[in-house]
PDB file of C-alpha atoms and ligand atoms in Angstrom:
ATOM      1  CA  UNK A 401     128.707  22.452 101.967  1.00 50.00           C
ATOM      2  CA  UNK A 402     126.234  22.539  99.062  1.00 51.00           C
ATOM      3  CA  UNK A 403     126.568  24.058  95.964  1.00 52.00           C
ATOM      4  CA  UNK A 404     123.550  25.403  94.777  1.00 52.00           C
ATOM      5  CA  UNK A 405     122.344  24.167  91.456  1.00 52.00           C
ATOM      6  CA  UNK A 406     123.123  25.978  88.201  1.00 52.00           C
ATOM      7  CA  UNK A 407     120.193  24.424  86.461  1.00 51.00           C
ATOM      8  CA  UNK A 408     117.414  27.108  86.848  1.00 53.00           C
ATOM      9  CA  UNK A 409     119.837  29.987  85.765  1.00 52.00           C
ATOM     10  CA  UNK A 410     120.748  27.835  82.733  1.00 54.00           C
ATOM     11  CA  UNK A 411     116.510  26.985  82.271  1.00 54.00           C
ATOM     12  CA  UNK A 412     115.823  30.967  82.039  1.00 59.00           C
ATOM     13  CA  UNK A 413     117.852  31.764  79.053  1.00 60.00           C
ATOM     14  CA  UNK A 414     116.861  28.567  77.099  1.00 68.00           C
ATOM     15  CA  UNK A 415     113.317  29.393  77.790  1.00 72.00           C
ATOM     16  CA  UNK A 416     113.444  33.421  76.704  1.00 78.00           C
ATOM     17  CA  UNK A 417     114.970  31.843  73.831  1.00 83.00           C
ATOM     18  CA  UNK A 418     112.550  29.621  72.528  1.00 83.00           C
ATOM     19  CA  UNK A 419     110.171  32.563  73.259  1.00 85.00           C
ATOM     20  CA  UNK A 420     112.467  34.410  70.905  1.00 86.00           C
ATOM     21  CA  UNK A 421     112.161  31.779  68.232  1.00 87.00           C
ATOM     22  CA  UNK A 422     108.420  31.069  68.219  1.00 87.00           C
ATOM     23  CA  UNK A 423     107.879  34.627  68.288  1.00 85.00           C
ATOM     24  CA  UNK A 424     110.017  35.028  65.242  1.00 87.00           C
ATOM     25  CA  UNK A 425     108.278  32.042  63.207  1.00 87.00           C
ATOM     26  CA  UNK A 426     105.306  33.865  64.125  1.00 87.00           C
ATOM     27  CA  UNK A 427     106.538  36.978  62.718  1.00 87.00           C
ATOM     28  CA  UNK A 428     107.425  35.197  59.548  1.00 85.00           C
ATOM     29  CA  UNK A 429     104.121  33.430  59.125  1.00 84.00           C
ATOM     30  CA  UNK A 430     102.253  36.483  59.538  1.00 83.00           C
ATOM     31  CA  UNK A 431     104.313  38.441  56.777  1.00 83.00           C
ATOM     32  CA  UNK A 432     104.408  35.315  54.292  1.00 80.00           C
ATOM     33  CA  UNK A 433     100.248  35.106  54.841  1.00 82.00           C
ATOM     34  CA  UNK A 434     100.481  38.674  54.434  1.00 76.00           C
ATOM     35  CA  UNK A 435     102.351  39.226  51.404  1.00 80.00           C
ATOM     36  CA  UNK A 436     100.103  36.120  49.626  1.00 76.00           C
ATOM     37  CA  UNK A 437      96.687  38.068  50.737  1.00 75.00           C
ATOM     38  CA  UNK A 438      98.416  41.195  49.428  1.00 77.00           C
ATOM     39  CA  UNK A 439      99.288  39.178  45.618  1.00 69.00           C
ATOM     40  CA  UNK A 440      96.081  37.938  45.626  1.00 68.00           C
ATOM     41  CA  UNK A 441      93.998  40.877  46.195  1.00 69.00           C
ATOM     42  CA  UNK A 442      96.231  42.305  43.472  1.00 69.00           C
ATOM     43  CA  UNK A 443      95.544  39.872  40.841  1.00 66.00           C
ATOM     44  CA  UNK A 444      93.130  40.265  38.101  1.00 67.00           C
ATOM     45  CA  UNK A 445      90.212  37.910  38.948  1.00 83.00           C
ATOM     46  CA  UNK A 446      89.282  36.808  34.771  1.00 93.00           C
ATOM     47  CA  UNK A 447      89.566  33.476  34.506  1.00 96.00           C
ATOM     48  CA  UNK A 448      89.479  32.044  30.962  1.00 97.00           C
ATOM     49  CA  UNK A 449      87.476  29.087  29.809  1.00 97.00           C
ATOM     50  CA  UNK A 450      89.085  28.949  26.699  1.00 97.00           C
ATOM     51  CA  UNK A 451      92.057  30.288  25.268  1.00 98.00           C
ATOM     52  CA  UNK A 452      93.311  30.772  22.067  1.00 98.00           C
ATOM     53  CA  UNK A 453      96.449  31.390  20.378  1.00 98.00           C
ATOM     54  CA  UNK A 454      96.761  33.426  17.734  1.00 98.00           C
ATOM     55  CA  UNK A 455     100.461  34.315  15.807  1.00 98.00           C
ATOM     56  CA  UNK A 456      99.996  36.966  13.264  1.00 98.00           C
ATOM     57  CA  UNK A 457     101.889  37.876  10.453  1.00 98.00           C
ATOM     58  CA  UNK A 458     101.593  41.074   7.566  1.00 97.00           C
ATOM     59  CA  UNK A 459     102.158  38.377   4.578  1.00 97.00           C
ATOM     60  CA  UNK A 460     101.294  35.097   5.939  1.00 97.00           C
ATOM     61  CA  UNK A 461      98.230  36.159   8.040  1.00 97.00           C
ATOM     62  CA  UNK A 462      96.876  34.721  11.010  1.00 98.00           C
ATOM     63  CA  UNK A 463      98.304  31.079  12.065  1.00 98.00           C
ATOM     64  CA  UNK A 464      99.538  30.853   8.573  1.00 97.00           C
ATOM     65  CA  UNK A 465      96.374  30.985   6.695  1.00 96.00           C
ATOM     66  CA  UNK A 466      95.614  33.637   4.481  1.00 94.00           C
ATOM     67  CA  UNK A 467      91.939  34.966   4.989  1.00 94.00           C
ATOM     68  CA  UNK A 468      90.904  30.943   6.267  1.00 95.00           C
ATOM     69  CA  UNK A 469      91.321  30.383   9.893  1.00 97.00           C
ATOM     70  CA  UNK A 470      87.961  30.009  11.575  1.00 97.00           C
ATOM     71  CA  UNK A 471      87.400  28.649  15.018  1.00 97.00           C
ATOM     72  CA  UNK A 472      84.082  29.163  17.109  1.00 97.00           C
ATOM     73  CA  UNK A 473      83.581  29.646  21.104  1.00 98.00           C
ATOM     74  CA  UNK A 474      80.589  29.420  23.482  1.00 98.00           C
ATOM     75  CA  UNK A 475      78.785  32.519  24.460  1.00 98.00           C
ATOM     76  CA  UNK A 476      79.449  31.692  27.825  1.00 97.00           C
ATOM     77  CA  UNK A 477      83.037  31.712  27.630  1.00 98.00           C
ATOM     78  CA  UNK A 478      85.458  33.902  29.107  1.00 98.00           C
ATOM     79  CA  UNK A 479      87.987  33.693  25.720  1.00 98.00           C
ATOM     80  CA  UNK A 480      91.839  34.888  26.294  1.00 98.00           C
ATOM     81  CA  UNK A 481      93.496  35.333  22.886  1.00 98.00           C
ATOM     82  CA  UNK A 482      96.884  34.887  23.404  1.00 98.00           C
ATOM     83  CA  UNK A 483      98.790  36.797  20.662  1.00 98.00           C
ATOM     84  CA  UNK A 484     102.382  37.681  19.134  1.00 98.00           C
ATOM     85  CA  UNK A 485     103.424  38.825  16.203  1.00 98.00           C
ATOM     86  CA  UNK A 486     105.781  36.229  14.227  1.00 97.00           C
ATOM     87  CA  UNK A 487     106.866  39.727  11.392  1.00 97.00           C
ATOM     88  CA  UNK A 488     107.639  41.934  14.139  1.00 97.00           C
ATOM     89  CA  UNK A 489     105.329  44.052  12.748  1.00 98.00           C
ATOM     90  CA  UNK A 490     102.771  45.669  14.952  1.00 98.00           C
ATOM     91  CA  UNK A 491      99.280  44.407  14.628  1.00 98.00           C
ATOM     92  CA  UNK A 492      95.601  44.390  16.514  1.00 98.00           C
ATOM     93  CA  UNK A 493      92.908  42.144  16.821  1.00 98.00           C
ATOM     94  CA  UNK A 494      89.181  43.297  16.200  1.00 98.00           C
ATOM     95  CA  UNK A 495      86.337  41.135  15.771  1.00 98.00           C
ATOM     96  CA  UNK A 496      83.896  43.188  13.955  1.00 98.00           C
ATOM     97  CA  UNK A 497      80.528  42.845  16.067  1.00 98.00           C
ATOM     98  CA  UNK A 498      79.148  46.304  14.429  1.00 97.00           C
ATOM     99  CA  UNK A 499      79.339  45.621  10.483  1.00 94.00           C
ATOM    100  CA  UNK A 500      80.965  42.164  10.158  1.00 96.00           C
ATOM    101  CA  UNK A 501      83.628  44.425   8.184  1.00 96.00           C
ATOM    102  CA  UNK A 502      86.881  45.166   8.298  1.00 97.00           C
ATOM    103  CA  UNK A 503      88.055  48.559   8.467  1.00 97.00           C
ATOM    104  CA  UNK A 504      90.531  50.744   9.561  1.00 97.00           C
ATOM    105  CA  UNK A 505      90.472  52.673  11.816  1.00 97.00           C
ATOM    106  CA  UNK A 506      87.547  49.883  13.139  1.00 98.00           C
ATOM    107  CA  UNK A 507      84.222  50.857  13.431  1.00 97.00           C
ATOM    108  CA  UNK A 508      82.639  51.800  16.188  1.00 96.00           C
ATOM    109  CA  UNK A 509      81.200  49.226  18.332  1.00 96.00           C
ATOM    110  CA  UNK A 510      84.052  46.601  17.270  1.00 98.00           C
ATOM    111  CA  UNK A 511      86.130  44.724  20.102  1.00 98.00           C
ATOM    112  CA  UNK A 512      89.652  46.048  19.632  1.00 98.00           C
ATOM    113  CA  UNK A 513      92.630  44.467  21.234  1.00 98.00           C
ATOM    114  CA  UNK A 514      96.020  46.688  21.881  1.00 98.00           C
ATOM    115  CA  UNK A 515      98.731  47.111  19.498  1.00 98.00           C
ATOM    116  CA  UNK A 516     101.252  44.510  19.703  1.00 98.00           C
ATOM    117  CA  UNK A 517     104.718  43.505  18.007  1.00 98.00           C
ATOM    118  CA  UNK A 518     106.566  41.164  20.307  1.00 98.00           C
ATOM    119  CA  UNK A 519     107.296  38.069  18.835  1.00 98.00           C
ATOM    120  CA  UNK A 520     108.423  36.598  22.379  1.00 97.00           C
ATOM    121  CA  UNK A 521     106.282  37.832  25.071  1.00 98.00           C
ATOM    122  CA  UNK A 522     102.649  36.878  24.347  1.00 98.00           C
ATOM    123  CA  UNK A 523      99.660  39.916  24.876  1.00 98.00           C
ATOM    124  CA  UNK A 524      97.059  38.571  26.175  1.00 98.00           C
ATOM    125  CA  UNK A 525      93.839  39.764  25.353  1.00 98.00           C
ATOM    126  CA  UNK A 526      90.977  38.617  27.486  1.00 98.00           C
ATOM    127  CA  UNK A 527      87.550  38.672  26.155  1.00 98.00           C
ATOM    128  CA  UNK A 528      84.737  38.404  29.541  1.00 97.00           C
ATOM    129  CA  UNK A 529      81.488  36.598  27.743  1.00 97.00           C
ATOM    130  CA  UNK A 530      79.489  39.590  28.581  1.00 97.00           C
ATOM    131  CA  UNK A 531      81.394  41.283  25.802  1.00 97.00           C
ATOM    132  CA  UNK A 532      80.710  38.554  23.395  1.00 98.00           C
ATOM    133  CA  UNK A 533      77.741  38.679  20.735  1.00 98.00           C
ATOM    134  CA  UNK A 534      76.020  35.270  19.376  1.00 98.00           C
ATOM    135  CA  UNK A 535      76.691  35.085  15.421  1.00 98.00           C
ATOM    136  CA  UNK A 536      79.556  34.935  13.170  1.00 98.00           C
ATOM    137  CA  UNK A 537      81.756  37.830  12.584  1.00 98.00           C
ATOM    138  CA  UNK A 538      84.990  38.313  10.866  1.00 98.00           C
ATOM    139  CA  UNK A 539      88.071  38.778  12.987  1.00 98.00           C
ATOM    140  CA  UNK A 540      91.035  41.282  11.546  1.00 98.00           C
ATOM    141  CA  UNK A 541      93.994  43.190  12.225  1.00 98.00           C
ATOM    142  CA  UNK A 542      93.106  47.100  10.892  1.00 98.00           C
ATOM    143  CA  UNK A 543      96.590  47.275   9.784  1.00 98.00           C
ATOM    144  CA  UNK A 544      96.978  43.711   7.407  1.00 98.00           C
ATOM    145  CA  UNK A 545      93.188  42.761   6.628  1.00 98.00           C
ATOM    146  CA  UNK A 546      94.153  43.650   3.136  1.00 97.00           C
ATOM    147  CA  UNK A 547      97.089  40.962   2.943  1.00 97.00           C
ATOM    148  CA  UNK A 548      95.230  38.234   4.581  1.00 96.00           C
ATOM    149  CA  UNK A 549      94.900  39.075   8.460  1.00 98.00           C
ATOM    150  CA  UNK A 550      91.372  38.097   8.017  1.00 98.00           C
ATOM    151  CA  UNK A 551      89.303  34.543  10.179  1.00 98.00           C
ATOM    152  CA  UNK A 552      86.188  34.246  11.358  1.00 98.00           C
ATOM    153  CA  UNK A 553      84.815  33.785  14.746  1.00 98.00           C
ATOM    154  CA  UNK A 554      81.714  31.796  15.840  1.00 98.00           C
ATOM    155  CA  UNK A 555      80.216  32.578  18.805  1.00 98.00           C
ATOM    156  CA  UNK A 556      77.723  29.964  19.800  1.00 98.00           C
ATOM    157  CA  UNK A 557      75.066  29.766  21.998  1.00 96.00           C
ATOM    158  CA  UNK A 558      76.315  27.454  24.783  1.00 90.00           C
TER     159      UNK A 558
HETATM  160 CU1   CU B1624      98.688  43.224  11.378  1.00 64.27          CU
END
């Protein structure tokens, strides 16, 4: 008398569930690709070139120079200005393209950044170089330029 085998009923289960399993990796690859297209599309596409950091301060000014700091950039930059404020004291920042002078509120036809206080989480402010103008202006915060929020910018043609 034979017995018959037990192998193929014991095959069929295995097999569904490796089915299962690949099916579920699939599942998982598909959402992971998913969600990462999904971030992606989501995220701002400016890319900066060159970044600077700026701390400002209602007494001690920007970087802690009163009125001095100067730095220049190339007109073909895409410039993020990373900034916080060391006082806690809300300030802006404004490069004054129009008049090459500071003012509050700024003149028309200035680049003006948000308000911003924190003195932990940075604000960027990003800058594309179509928005930039060849020349030297003065930069300021319309709140402090009186107390020595005051530098200069050089924007260079490169
Ligand atoms: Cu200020």
């Amino acid at each position: 008398m034979t017995t018959p085998s037990t192998a193929p009923a014991e095959m069929k289960p295995a097999k569904s569930n490796r089915m299962t399993l690949y099916i579920a990796v699939a599942v998982i690859v598909i959402i992971i690709v998913g969600a990462a297209v999904y971030v992606f599309s989501q995220t701002p596409t400016f890319t900066p070139t060159r970044t600077i950091y700026l701390n400002g301060s209602s007494t001690k000014g920007w970087n802690n120079t009163l009125n001095t700091l100067s730095f220049s950039v190339n007109k073909s930059d895409n410039v993020r200005v990373v900034l916080l404020s060391t006082d806690g004291s809300l300030h802006d920042f404004v490069i004054a393209f129009s008049n090459n002078a500071p003012s509050s509120p700024p003149s028309a036809g200035d680049l003006v950044s948000k308000d911003f206080s924190s003195t932990s989480v940075p604000y960027n402010f990003d800058i594309p170089s179509s928005q930039l103008q060849l020349g030297t202006f003065k930069f300021y915060c319309q709140y402090h330029f009186n107390t020595g929020m005051v530098g200069s910018i050089t924007i260079k043609n490169a």
